[in-house]
XYZ file of C-alpha atoms in Angstrom:
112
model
C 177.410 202.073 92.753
C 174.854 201.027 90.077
C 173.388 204.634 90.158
C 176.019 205.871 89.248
C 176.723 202.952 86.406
C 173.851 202.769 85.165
C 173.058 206.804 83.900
C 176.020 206.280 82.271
C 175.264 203.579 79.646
C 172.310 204.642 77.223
C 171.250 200.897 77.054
C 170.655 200.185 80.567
C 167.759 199.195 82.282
C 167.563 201.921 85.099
C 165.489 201.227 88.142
C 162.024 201.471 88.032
C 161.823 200.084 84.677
C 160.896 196.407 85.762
C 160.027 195.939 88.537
C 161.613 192.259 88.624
C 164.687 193.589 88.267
C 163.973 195.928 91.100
C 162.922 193.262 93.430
C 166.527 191.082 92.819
C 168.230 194.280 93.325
C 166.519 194.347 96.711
C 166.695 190.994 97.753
C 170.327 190.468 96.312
C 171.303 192.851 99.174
C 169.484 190.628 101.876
C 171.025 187.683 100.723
C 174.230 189.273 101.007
C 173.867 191.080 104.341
C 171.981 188.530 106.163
C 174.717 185.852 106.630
C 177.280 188.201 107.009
C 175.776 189.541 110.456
C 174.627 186.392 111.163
C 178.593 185.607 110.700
C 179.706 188.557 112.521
C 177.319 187.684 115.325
C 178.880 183.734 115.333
C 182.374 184.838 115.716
C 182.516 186.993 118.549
C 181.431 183.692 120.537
C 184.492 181.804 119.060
C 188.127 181.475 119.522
C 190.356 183.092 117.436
C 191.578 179.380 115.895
C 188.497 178.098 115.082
C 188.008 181.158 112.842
C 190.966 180.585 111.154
C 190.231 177.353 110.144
C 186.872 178.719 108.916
C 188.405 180.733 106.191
C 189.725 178.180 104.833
C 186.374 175.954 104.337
C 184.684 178.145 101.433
C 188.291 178.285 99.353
C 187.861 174.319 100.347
C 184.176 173.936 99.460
C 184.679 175.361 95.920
C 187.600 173.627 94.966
C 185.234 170.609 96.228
C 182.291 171.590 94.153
C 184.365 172.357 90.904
C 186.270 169.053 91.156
C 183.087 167.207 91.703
C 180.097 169.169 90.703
C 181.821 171.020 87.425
C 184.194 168.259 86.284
C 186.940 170.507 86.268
C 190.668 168.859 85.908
C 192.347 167.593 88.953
C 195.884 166.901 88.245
C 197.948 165.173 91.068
C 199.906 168.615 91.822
C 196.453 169.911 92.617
C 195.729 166.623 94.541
C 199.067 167.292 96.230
C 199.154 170.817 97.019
C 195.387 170.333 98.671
C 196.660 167.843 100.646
C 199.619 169.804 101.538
C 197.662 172.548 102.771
C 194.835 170.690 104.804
C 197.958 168.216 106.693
C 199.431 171.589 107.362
C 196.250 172.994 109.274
C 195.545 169.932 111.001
C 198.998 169.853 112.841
C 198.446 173.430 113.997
C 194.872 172.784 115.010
C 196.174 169.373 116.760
C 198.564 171.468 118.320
C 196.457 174.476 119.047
C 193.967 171.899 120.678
C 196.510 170.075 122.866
C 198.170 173.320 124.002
C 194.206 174.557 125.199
C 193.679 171.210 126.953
C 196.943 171.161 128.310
C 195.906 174.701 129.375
C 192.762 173.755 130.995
C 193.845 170.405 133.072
C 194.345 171.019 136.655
C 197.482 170.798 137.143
C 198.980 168.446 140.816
C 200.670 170.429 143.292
C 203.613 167.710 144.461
C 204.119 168.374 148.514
C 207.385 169.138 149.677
């Protein structure tokens, strides 16, 4: 993508020009593939609930971090609707956990 980008604007640093540049370039793409496998490689070994509830920790984690870390405004319909949404996943997980125990109890035979 940026080879084809960057050709395009007369001001732009192309690669090869610095080499810090270069390097980031490189080692952007790293940082970016690295946890993704490592991700990929995670989630085979879980169950299909558990990674459901992950995507919703990073949406959760930022809203965290902008609240707290950035100051941003938290208005009590924000409050609200976060709350909403989190009571919402922990009935299905509570239910998705039961339903699994439930699932995995050995279940009496009564005699006849």
């Amino acid at each position: 993508w940026l080879t084809f980008i960057m050709p395009a604007s007369p001001a732009s640093q192309h690669l090869g020009d610095d080499r810090t540049i270069d390097m980031l370039l490189i080692g952007g793409s790293f940082v970016t593939a690295v946890p993704l496998l490592l991700f990929a490689a995670a989630v085979k070994k879980m169950t299909l609930s558990a990674i459901g509830l992950l995507n919703y920790l990073a949406p959760t984690i930022q809203f965290l971090v902008g609240v707290f870390v950035y100051n941003e405004a938290m208005t009590l319909s924000h409050l609200v609707c976060f709350l909403l949404i989190w009571l919402s996943i922990a009935l299905y997980w509570t239910d998705s956990y039961l339903a699994g125990k439930a699932a995995r109890s050995p279940q009496t035979v009564l005699p006849r």
